[in-house]
Tab-separated table of C-alpha atoms and ligand atoms in Angstrom:
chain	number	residue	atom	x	y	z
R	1	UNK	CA	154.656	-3.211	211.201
R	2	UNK	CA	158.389	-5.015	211.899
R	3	UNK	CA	158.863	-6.155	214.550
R	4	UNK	CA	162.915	-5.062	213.619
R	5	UNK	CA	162.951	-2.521	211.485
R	6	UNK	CA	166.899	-1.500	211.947
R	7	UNK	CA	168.944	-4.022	211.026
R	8	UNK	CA	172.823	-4.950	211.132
R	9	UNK	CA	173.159	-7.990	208.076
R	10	UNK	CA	176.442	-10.068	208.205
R	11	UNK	CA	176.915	-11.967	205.034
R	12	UNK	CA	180.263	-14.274	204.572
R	13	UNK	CA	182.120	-13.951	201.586
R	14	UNK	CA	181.612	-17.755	201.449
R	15	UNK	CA	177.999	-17.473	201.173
R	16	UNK	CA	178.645	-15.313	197.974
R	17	UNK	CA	181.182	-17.679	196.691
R	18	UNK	CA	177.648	-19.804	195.880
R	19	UNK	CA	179.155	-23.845	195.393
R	20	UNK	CA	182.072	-22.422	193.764
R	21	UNK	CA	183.869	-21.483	197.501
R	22	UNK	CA	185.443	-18.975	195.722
R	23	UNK	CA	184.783	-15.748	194.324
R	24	UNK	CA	181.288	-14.575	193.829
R	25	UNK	CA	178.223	-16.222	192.218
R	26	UNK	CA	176.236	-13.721	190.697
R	27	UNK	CA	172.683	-15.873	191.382
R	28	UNK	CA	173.851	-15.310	194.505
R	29	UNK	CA	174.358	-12.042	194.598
R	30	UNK	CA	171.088	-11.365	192.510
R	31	UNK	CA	168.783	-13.372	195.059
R	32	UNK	CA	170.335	-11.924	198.285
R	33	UNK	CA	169.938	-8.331	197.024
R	34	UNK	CA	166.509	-9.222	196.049
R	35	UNK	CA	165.608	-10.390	199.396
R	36	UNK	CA	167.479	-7.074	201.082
R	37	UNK	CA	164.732	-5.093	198.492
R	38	UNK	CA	161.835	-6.463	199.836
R	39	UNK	CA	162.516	-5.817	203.099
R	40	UNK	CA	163.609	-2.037	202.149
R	41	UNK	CA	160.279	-1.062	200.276
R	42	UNK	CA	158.551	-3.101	203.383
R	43	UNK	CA	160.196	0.021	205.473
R	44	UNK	CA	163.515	-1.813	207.034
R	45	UNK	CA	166.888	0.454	207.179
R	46	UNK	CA	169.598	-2.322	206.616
R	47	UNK	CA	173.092	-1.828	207.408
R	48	UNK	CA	175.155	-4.666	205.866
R	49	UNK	CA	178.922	-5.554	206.863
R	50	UNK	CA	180.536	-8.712	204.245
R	51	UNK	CA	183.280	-10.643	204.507
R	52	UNK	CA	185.825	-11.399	202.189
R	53	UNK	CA	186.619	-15.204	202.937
R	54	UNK	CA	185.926	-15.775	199.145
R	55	UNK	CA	188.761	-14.235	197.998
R	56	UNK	CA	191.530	-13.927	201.184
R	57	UNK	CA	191.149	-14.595	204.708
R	58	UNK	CA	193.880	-13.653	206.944
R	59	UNK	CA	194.563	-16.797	209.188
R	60	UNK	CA	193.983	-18.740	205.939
R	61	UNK	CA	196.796	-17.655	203.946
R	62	UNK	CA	200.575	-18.033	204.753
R	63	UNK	CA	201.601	-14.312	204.588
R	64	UNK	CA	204.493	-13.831	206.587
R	65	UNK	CA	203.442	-10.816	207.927
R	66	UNK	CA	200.026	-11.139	209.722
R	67	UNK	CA	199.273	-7.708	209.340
R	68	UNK	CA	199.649	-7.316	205.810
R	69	UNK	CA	197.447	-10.721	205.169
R	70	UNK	CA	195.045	-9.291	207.241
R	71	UNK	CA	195.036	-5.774	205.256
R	72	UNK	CA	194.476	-8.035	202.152
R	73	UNK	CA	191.610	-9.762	203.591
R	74	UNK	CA	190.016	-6.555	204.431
R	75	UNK	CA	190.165	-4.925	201.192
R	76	UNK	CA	188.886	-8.544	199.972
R	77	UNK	CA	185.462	-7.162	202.097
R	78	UNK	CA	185.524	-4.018	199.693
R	79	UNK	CA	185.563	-6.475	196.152
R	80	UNK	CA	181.996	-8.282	197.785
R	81	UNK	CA	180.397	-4.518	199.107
R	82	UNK	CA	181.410	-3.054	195.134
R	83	UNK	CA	179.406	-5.673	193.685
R	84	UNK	CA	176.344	-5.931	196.334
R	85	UNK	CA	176.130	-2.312	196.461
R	86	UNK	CA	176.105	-2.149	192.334
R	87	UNK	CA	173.447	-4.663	192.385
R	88	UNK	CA	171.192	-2.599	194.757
R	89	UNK	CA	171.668	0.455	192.603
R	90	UNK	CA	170.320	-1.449	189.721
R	91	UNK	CA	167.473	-2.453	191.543
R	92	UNK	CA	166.542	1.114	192.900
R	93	UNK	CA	168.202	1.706	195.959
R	94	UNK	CA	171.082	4.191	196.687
R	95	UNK	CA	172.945	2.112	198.716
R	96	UNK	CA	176.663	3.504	199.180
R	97	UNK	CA	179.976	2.095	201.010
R	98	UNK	CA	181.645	3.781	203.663
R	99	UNK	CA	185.117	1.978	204.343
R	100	UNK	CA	187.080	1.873	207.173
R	101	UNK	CA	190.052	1.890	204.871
R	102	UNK	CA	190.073	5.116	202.715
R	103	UNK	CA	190.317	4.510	199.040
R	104	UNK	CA	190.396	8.373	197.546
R	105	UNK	CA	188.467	8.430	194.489
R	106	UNK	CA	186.464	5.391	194.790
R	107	UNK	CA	185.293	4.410	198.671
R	108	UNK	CA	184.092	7.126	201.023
R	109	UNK	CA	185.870	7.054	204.441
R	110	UNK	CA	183.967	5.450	207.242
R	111	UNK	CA	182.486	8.365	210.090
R	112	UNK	CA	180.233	7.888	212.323
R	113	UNK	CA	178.036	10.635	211.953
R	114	UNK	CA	178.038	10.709	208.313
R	115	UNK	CA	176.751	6.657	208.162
R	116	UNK	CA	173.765	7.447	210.907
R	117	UNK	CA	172.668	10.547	208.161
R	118	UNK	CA	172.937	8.861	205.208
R	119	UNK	CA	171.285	5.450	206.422
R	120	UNK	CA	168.328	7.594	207.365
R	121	UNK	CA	167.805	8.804	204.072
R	122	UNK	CA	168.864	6.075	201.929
R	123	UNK	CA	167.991	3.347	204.232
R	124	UNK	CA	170.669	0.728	203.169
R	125	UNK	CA	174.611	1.085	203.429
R	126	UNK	CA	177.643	-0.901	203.591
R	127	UNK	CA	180.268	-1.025	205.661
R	128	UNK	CA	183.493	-2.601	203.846
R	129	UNK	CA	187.286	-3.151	205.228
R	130	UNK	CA	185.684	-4.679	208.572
R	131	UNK	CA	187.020	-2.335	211.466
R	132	UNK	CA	190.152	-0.896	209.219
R	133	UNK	CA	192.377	-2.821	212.016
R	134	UNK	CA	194.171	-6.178	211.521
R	135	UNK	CA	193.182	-8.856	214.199
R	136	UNK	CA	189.624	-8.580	213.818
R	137	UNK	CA	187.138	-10.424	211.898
R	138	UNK	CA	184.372	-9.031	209.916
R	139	UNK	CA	182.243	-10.371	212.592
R	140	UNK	CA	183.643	-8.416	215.187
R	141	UNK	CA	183.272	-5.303	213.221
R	142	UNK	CA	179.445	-6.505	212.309
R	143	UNK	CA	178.737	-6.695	215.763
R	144	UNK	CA	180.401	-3.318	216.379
R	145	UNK	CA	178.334	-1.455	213.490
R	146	UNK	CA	175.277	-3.008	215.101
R	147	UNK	CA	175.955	-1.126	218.234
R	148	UNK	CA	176.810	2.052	216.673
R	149	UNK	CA	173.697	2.580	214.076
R	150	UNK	CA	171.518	1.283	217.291
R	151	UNK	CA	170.558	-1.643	215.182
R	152	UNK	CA	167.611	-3.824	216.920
R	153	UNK	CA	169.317	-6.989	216.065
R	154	UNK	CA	172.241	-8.164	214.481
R	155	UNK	CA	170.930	-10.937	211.617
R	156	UNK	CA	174.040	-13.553	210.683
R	157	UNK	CA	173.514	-14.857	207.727
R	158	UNK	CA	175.318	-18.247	207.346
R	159	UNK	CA	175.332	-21.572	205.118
R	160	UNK	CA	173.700	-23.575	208.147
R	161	UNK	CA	170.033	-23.200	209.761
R	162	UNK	CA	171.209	-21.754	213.415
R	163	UNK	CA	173.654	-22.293	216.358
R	164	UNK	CA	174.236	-25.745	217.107
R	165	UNK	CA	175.483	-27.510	220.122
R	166	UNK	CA	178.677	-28.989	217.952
R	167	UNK	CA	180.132	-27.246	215.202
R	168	UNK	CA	177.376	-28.826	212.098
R	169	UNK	CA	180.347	-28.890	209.459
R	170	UNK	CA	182.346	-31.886	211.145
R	171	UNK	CA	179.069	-33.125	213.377
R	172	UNK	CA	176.119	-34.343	211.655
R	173	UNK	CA	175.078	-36.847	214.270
R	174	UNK	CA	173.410	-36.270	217.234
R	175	UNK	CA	173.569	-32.517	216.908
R	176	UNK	CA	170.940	-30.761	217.680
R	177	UNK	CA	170.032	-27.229	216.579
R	178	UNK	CA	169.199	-24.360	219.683
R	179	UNK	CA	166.004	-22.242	218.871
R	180	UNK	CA	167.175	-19.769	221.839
R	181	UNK	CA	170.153	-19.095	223.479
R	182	UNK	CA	171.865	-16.805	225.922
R	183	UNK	CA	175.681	-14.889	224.676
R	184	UNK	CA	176.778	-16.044	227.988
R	185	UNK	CA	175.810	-19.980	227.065
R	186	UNK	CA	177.690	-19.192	223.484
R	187	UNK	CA	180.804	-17.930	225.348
R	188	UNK	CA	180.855	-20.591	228.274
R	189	UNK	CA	180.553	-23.433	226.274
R	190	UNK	CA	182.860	-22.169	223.446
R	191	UNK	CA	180.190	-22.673	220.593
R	192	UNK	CA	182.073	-21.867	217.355
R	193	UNK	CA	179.555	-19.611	215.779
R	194	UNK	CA	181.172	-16.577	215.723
R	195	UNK	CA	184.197	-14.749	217.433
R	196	UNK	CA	184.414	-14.708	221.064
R	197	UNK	CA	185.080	-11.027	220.607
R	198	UNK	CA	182.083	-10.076	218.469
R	199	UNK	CA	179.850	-12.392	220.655
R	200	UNK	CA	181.297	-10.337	224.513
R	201	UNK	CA	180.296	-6.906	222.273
R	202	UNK	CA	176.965	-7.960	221.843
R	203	UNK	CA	176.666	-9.457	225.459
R	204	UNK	CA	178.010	-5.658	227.166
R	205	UNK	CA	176.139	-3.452	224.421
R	206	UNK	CA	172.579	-5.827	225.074
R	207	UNK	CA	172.376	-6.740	221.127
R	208	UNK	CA	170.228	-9.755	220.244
R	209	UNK	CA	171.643	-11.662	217.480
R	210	UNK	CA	169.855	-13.977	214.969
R	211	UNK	CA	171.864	-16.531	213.655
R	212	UNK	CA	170.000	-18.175	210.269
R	213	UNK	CA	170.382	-19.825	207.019
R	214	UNK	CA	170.608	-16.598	204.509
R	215	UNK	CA	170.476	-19.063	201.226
R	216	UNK	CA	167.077	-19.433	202.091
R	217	UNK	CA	165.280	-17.474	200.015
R	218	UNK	CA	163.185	-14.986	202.083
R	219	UNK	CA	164.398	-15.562	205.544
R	220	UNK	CA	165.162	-12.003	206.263
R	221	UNK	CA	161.854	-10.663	205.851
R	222	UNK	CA	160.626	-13.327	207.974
R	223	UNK	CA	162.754	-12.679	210.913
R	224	UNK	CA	161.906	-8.911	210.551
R	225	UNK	CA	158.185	-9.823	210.520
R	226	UNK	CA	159.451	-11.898	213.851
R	227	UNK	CA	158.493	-15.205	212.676
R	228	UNK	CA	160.571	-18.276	214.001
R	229	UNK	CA	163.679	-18.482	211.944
R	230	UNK	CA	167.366	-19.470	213.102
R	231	UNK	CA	168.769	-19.381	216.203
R	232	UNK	CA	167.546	-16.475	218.682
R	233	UNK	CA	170.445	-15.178	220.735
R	234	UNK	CA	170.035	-13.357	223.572
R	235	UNK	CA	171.792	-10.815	226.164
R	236	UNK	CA	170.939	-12.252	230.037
V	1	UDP	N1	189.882	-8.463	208.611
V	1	UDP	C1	190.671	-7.721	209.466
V	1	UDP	N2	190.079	-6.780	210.284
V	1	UDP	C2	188.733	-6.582	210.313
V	1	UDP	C3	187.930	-7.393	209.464
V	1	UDP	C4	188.514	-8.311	208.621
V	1	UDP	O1	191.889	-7.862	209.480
V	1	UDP	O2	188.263	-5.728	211.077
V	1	UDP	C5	190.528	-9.374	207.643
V	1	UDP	C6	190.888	-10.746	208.215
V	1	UDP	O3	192.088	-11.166	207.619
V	1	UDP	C7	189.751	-11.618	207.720
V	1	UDP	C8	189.475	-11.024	206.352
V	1	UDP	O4	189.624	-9.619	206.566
V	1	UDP	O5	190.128	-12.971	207.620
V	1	UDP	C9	188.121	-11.325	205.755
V	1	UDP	O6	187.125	-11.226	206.758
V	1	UDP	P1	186.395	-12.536	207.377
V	1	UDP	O7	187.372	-13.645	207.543
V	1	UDP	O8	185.683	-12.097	208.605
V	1	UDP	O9	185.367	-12.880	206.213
V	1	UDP	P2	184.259	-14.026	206.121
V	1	UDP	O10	184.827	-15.268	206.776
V	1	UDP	O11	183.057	-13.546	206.856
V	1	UDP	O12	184.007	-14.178	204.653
């Protein structure tokens, strides 16, 4: 029995970028869809939103038109869900996309009601092109897609064990990693872990997010078994 059994999974595009930072390692991509298999045949329903950081991000690149920078970045998201949701296939799921950009002939549209059906039956689906709206993040729209399937948590997957008090990619000293924390610590004491946005969604909507290492092999089984694993954050 899991202790979550509906799940919202955020992976970075950097995380599939492997060592490389850019563009997508396919050991990576093999050992992260074999970890999201075991947890489907142990009875999980996994929705999955990527990002596309390994190919454009918006506030990275010197577009002169924000918008149209961050329209790149989102379709960036679709490249990463093609080629996670391929994988699956391979491995025996039916996992399909549902964008919030519409890409006729290729990407179904993104509705609500359609993505609660199909995840019920299928029980894995991605969402690509973030929240279709520039702006955002694709955290913001994971933590958005966890409130609308009525996920139990919301697992972000990142390169680093958990939420630490100072950022752990320019502090290595005297850092020290939380096991629990409340969204209203996260907020008040401006932890960079994710938006401020996606964080304030999760806080009003009372979704728990788990914030973990996802390049370790197995980790989110564990966390759906409950075992100790990342950072626990929770709504007060
Ligand atoms: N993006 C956007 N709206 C969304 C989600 C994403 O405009 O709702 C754009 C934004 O430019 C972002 C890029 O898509 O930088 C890729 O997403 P993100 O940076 O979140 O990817 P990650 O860092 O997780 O790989």
């Amino acid at each position: 029995m899991l202790k979550y059994k509906k799940v919202l999974l955020k992976l970075s595009g950097e995380f599939l970028a492997g060592k490389n930072k850019l563009g997508i390692d396919p050991n990576v991509i093999s050992s992260i869809c074999e970890d999201i298999s075991f947890c489907l045949k142990s009875g999980a329903e996994i929705g999955i939103v990527v990002g596309g950081g390994n190919f454009w991000r918006g506030r990275d690149n010197k577009c002169s038109d924000k918008t149209k920078s961050d329209t790149a970045g989102m379709l960036a998201t679709l490249m990463n869900s093609l080629i996670i949701s391929d994988k699956l296939n391979s491995i025996g799921h039916i996992c399909t996309i549902h964008s919030s950009i519409e890409i006729k002939n290729a990407i179904s549209c993104y509705t609500h009601e359609k993505i609660i059906k199909i995840l019920d039956k299928n029980k894995v689906i991605i969402f690509g092109c973030g929240l279709g709206i520039p702006f955002f993040s694709t955290d913001t729209a994971a933590a958005f897609r966890a409130v609308e399937i009525n996920a139990d948590i919301l697992l972000k997957g990142t390169n680093v064990d958990g939420i630490y008090e100072f950022d752990p990619k320019k502090n290595l000293d005297n850092n020290r990693i939380y096991k629990k924390i409340s969204l209203n610590d996260i907020i008040s004491k401006n932890i960079s872990v994710m938006d401020a946005s996606a964080v304030a969604l999760c806080r009003e909507n009372n979704m728990s997010i788990c914030v973990f290492n996802v390049g370790r092999s197995g980790s989110i089984y564990k966390i759906l078994n409950g075992e100790d694993v990342g950072t626990y954050a929770f709504p007060d």
